[in-house]
Coordinates of C-alpha atoms in Angstrom, one line a residue:
X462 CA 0.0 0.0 0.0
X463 CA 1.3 3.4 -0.6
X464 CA 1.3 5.4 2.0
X465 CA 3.5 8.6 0.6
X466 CA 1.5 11.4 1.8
X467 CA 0.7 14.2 -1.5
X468 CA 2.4 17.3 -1.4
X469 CA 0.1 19.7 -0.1
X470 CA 0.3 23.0 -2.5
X471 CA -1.7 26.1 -0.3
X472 CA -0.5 29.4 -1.6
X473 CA -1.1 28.5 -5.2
X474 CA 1.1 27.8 -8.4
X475 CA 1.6 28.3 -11.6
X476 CA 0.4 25.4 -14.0
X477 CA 3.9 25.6 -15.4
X478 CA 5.7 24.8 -12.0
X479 CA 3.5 21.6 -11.6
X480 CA 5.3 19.9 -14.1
X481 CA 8.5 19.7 -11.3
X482 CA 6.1 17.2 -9.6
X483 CA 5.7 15.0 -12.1
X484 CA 5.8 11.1 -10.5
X485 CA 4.2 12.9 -7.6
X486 CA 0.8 13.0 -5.8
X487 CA -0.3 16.6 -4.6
X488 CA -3.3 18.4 -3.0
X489 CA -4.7 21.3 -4.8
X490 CA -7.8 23.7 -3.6
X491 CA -9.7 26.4 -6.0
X492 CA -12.8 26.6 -8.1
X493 CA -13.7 24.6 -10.6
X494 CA -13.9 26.8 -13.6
X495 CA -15.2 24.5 -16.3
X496 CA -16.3 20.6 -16.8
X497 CA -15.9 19.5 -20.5
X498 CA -17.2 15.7 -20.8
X499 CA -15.8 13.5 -23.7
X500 CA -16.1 10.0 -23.8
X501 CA -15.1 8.1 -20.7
X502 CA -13.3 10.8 -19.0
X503 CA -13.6 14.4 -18.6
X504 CA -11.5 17.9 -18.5
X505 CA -11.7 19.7 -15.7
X506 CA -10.2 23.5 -15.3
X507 CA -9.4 24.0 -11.9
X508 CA -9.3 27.9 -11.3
X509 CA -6.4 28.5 -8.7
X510 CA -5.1 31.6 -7.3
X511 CA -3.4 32.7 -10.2
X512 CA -3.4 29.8 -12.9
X513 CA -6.2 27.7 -14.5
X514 CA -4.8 24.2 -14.3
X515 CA -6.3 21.5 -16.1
X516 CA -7.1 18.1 -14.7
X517 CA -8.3 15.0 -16.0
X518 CA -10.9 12.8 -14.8
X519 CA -11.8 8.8 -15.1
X520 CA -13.8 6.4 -13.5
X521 CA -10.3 4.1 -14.1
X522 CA -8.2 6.4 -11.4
X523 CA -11.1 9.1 -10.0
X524 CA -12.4 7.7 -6.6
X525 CA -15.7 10.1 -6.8
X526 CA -18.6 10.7 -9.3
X527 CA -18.1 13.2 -11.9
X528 CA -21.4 14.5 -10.8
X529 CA -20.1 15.3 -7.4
X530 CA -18.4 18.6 -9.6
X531 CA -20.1 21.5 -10.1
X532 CA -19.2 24.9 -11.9
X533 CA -17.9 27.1 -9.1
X534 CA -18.1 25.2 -6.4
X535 CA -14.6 25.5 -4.3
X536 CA -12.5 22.3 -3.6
X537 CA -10.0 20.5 -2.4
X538 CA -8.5 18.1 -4.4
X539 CA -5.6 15.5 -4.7
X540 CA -4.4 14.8 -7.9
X541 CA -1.4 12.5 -9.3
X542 CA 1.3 14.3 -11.9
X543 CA 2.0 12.0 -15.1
X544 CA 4.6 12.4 -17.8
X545 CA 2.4 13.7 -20.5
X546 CA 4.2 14.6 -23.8
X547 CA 1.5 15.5 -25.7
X548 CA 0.0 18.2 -23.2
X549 CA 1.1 21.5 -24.3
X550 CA 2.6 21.8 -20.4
X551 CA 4.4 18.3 -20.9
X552 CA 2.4 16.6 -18.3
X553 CA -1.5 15.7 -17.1
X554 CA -2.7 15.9 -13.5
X555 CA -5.2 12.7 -12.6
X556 CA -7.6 13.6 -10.2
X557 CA -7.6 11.0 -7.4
X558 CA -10.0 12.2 -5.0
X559 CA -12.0 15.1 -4.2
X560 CA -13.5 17.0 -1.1
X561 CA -16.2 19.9 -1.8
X562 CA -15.9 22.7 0.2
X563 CA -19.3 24.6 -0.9
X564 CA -21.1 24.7 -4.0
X565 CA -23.2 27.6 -5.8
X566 CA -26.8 27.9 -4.7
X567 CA -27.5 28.9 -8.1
X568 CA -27.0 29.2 -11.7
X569 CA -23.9 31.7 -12.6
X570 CA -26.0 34.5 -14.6
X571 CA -23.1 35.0 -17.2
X572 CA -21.1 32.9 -19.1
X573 CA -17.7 33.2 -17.4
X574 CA -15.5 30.3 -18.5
X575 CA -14.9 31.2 -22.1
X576 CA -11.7 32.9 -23.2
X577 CA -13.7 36.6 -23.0
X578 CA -16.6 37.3 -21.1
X579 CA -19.4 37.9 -24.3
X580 CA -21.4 40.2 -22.5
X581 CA -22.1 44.3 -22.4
X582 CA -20.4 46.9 -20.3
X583 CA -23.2 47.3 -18.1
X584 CA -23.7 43.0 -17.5
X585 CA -20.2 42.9 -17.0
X586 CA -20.1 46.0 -14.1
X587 CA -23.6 44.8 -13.0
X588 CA -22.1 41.1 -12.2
X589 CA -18.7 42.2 -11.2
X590 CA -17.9 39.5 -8.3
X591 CA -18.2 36.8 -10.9
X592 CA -17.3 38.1 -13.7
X593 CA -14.1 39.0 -12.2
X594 CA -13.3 35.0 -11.5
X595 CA -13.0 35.1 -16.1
X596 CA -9.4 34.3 -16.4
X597 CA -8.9 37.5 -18.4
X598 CA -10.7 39.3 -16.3
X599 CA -8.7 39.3 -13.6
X600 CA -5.4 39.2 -15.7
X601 CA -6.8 42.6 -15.9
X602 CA -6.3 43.6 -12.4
X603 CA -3.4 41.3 -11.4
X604 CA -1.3 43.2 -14.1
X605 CA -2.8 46.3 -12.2
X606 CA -1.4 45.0 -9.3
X607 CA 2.1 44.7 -11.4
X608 CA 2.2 48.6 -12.2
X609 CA 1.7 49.8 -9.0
X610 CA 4.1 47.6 -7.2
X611 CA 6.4 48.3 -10.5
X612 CA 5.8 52.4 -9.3
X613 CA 6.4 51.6 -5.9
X614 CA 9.6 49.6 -6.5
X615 CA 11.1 52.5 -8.6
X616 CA 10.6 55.2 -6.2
X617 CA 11.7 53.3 -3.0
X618 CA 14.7 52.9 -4.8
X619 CA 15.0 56.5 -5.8
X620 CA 14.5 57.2 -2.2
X621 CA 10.9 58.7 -2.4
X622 CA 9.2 58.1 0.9
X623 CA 5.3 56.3 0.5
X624 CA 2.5 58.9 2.9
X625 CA -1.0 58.4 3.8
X626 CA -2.4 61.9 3.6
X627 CA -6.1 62.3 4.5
X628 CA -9.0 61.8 1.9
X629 CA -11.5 63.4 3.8
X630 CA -10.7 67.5 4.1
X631 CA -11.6 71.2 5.1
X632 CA -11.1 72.6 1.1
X633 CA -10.5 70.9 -2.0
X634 CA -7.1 71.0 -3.4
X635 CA -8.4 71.8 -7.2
X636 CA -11.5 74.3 -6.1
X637 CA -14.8 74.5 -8.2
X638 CA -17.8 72.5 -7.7
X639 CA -16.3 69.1 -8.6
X640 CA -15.8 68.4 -5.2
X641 CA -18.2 65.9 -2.7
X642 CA -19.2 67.5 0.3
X643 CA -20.6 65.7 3.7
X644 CA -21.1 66.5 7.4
X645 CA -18.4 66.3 9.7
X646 CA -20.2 66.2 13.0
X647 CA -22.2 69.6 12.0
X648 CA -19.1 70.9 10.0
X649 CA -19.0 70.7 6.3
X650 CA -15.8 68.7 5.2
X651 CA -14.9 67.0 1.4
X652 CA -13.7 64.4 -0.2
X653 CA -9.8 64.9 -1.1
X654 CA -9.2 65.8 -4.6
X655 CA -6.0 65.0 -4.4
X656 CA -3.5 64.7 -1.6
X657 CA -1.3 67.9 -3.3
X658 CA -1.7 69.8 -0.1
X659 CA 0.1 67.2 1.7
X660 CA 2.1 66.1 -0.6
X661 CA 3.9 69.4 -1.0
X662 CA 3.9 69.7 2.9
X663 CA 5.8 66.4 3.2
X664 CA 8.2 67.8 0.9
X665 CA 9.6 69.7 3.8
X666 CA 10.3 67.1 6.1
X667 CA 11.2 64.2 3.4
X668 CA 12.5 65.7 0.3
X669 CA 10.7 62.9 -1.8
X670 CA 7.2 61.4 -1.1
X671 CA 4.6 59.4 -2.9
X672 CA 1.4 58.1 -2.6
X673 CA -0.7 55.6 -4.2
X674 CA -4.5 56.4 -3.1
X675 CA -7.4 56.7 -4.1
X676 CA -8.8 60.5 -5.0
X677 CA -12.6 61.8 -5.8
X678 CA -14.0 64.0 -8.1
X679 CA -17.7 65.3 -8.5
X680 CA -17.2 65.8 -12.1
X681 CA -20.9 65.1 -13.8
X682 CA -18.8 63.7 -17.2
X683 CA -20.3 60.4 -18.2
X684 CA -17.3 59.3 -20.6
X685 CA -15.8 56.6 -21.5
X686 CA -12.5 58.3 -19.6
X687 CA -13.9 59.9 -16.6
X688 CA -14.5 58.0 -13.2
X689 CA -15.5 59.9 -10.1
X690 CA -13.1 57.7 -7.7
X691 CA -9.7 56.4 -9.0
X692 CA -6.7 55.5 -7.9
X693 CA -4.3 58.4 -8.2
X694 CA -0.6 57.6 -8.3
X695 CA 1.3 60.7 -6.9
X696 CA 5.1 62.1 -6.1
X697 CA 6.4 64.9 -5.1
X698 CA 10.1 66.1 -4.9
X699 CA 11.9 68.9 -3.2
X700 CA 15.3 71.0 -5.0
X701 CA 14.9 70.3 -8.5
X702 CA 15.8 73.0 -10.7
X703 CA 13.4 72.7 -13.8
X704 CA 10.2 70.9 -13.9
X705 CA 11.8 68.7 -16.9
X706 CA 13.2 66.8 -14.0
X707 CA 10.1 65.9 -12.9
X708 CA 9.4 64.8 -17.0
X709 CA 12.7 62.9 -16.5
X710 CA 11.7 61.1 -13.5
X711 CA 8.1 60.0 -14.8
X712 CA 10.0 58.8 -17.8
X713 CA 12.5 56.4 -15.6
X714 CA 9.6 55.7 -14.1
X715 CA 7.3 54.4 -16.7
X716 CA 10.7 52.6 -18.2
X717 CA 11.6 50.4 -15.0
X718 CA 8.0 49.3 -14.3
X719 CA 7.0 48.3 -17.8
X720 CA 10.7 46.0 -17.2
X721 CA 9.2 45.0 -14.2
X722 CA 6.3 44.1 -15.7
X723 CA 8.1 42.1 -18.8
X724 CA 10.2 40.5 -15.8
X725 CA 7.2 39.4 -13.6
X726 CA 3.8 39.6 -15.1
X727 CA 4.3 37.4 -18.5
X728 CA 1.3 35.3 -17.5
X729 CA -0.7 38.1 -17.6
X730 CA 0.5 39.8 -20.6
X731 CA 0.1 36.6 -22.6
X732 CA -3.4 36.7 -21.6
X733 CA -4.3 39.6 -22.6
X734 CA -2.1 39.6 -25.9
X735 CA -0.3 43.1 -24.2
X736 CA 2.5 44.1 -26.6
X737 CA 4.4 46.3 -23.9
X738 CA 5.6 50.0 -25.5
X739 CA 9.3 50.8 -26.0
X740 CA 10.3 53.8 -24.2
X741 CA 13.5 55.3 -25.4
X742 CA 12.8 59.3 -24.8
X743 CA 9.4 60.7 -24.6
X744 CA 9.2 63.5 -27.3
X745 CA 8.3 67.0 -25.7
X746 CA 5.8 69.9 -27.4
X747 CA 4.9 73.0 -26.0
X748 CA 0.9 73.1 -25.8
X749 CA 0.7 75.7 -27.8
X750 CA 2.7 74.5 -30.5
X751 CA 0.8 71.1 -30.1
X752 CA -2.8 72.4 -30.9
X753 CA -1.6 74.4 -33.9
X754 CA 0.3 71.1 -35.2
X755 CA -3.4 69.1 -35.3
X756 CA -5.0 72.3 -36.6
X757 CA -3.0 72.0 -39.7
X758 CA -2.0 68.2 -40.0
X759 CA -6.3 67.3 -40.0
X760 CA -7.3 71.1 -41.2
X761 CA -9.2 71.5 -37.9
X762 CA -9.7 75.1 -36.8
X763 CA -8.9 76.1 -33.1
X764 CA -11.7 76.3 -30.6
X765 CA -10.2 76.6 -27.5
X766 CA -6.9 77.3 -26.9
X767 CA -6.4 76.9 -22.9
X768 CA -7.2 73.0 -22.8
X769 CA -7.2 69.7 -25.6
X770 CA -10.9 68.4 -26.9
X771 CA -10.2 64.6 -26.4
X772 CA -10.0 64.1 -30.3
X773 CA -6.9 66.3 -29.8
X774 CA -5.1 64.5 -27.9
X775 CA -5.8 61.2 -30.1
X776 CA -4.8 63.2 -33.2
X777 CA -1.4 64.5 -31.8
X778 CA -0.9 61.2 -30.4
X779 CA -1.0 60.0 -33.7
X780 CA 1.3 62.4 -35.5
X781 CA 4.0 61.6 -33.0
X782 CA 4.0 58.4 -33.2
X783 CA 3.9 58.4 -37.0
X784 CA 7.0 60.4 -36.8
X785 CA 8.7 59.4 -33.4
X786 CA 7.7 56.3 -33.2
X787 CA 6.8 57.0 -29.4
X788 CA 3.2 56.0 -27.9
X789 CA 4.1 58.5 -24.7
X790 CA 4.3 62.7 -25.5
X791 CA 4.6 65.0 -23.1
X792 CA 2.9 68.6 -23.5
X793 CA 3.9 71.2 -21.4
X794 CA 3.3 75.1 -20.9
X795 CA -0.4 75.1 -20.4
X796 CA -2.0 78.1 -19.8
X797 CA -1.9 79.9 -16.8
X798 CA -6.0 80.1 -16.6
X799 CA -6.5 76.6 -16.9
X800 CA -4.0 75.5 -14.3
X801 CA -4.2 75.5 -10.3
X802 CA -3.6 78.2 -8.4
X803 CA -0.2 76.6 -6.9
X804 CA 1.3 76.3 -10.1
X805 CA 4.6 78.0 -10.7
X806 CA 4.6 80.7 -14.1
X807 CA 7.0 80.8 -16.8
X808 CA 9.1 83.9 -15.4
X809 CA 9.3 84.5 -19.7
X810 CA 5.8 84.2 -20.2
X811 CA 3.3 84.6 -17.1
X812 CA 0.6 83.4 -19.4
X813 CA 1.9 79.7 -19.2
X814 CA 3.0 77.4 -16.2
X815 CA 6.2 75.2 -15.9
X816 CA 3.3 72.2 -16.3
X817 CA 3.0 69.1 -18.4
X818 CA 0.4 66.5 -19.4
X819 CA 1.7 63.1 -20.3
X820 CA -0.2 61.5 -23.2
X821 CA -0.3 57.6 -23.9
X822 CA -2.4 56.0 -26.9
X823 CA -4.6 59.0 -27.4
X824 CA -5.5 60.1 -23.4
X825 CA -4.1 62.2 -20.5
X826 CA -2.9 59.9 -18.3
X827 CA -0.4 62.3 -15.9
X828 CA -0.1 65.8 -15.0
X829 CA 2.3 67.6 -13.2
X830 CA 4.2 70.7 -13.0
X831 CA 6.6 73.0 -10.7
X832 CA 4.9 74.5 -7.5
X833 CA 5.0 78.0 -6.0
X834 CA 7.3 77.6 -3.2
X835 CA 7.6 81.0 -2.3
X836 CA 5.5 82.1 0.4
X837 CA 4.7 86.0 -1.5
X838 CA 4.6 84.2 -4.6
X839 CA 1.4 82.4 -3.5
X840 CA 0.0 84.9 -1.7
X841 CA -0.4 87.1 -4.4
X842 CA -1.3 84.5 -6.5
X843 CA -4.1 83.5 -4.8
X844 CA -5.5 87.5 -4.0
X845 CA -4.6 87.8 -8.1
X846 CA -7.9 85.0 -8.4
X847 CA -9.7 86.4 -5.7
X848 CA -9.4 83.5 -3.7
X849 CA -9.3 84.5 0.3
X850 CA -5.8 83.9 1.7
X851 CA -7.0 83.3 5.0
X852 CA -8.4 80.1 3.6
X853 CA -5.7 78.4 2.8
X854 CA -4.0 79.4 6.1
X855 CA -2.8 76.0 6.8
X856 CA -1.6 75.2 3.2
X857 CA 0.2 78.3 3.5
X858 CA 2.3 77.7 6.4
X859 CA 4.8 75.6 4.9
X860 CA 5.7 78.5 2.4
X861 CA 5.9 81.1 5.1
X862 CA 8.6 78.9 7.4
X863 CA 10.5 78.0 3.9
X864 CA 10.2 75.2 1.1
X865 CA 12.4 74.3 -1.6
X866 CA 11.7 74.6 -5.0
X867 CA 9.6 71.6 -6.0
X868 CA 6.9 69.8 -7.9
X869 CA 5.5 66.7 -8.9
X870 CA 2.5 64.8 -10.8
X871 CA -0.7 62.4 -10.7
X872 CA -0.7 60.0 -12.8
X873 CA -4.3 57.9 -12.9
X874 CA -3.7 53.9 -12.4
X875 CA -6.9 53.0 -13.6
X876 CA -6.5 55.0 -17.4
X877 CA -2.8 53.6 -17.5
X878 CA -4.0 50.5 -17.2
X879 CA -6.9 50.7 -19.6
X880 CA -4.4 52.3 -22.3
X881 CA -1.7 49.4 -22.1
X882 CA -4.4 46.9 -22.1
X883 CA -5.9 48.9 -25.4
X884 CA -9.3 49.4 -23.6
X885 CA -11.5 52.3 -25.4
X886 CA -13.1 52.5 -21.5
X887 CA -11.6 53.3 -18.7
X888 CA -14.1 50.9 -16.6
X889 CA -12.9 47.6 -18.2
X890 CA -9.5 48.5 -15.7
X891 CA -11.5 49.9 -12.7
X892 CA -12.2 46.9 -9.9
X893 CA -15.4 48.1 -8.9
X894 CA -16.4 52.0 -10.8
X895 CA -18.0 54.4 -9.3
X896 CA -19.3 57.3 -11.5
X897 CA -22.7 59.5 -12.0
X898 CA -24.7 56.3 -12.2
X899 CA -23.0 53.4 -10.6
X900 CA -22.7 52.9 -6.9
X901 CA -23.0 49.3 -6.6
X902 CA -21.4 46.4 -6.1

């Protein structure tokens, strides 16, 4: 009798690694993900943390009923590896035995276990627990997971030091009226913008600081690029001596964690047939310049010239990758008027800032710029808006007791991710979305 005990597998594995077993009995637990019947025997996809792994079943080695399986009920199983040449992984796994740990109390409403999920924007957000368990699916968000741990590798090794700042405040960091207000024990309080109050304050006592948060936005745009909560990917750092370093940073950035990503996140990439971009340099256009290039290239006349209509921003997109080859351009010198009151003027031209937008396939997906780190600087800024300094009295006190010249950028996770998974909305790569008509799940 054999009484070799089956490795026991518990934090998951990747259907590749199995094949070390091979000769082996081991214990597997997960979901079963789909039950194809052929003659005699059946496949069975077992869903596990991060792999689908296929197993075989036969009433000649199976000590159970096939009927004992279910779609999506959770399991524990033990299975034997067997040299399999003709198996695209080199080897089957036999399923021995089999012990059900719950089972669905009812039919899955959509159709989950195909390569995509054939269903509409709003099915696939309405049934968002399940339809996450779709192997593409969640390649989606465990390549999410990949950038931001990608971001946060790169700027712990640059020395950037990862804050918490509050997301629920006394003013909003942007102003207007895109901002969610609630009560605060009978005081009226918001949701955070942005953390670029605080981020500029922790300047001062860390030099470098990041944050990856989420931010909120009251903004009534029901597009397929606007969200009303995403997940905001911020730095901040103290000294420079342009705002191009900031550009320069972003660019390191974006080119270590897209490595990372090539390094650690194949899997995922495969999945979703991701053909990563090249970054070399990211070409550089002034704004203005920019708008009057996709005036003339598509004979489109100029309607506004302090911001970019969305097609603009696919157009110029376009014409610098047809001549750069570059997917990334950055734009920089926006106008004064259309920028936040904390962002630092061209000394040649007060009409523009030392601010950039980063553009990827055809959307803003960063912006950024040099801050006003001089205490009469702001101060006159702000009375120049007729905004009321007295306010922004705690912003301000890190200006008047000295700060070094600085700056920094949001970049939004969620539109990153959409762009390098060649989404057209930015939903497909939110977990759960929240915007003017969806507050549930």
């Amino acid at each position: 009798m054999n009484t070799i005990k089956p490795i026991v597998i518990k934090n998951g594995i990747e259907a590749e690694e199995l094949k070390k077993f091979i000769g082996k009995k081991v214990t597997l637990h997960g979901s079963i993900y789909k039950i194809r019947k052929m003659s005699g025997f059946a496949f069975i996809l077992l869903r596990t943390k991060r792999a689908v792994v296929q197993c075989i079943y036969s009433e000649e080695f199976s000590t159970f009923a096939l009927e004992e399986l279910i779609e999506e009920s959770t399991v524990k199983i033990e299975a034997e590896v067997i040299l399999e040449e003709r198996s695209k992984v080199g080897y089957e796994l036999r399923l021995l035995s089999l012990k059900v740990l719950s089972k669905p109390y009812g039919e899955v409403p959509v159709v989950i276990h195909n390569k995509l999920v054939e269903a509409s924007i709003d099915t696939l957000l309405n049934y968002r627990p399940i339809t996450l368990r779709n192997e593409r699916e969640r390649a989606i968000f465990k390549l999410q997971e990949g950038i931001a741990n990608g971001f946060r590798r790169f700027l712990t090794e640059q020395k950037f030091t990862e804050i918490h700042s509050p997301k629920i405040v006394q003013m909003g960091a942007e102003g207007g009226a895109n901002i969610f207000s609630l009560n605060y024990f009978g005081k009226e309080a918001y949701l955070a913008q942005s953390p670029q109050f605080y981020k500029q304050m922790m300047v001062g006592v860390f030099e470098r600081v990041y944050e990856i948060a989420p931010v909120f936005r009251a903004e009534k745009h029901d597009t397929s690029r606007h969200l009303n909560e995403y997940t905001s990917v911020d730095f901040e750092m103290g000294y420079i001596e342009s705002f191009e370093e900031i550009m320069q940073m972003e660019t390191s950035m974006l080119k270590a964690t897209l490595e990372f990503l090539k390094d650690s996140y194949q899997k995922e990439l495969s999945i979703l047939n991701i053909s990563l971009p090249v970054i070399e340099e990211i070409p550089t256009i002034r704004f203005k310049e920019a708008k009057e290039l996709v005036a003339k290239e598509y004979n489109r006349s100029i309607r506004d010239m302090t911001d970019f209509e969305p097609e603009e921003e696919k157009l110029l997109c376009e014409i610098i990758e047809k001549r750069t080859g570059s997917e990334f351009v950055f734009v920089t010198h926006y106008p004064s008027s259309k920028r936040p009151f904390y962002a630092m003027e061209d000394l040649k031209n007060s009409e523009e800032t030392l601010s950039f937008d980063l553009l990827f396939r055809g959307l803003e997906i960063t912006t950024g710029g040099q801050r006003i780190h001089n205490f009469k600087e702001q101060v006159n800024k702000l009375k120049k808006r007729g905004m009321n300094v007295e306010d922004f009295k705690s912003y301000l006190m890190m200006h008047r007791y000295g700060m070094p010249p600085h700056g920094g950028l949001g970049l939004g996770l969620e539109r990153f991710t959409s762009k390098l998974c060649n989404q057209n909305n930015v939903r497909y790569a939110t977990l759960f979305p929240r915007d003017i008509n969806r507050l549930q799940p």
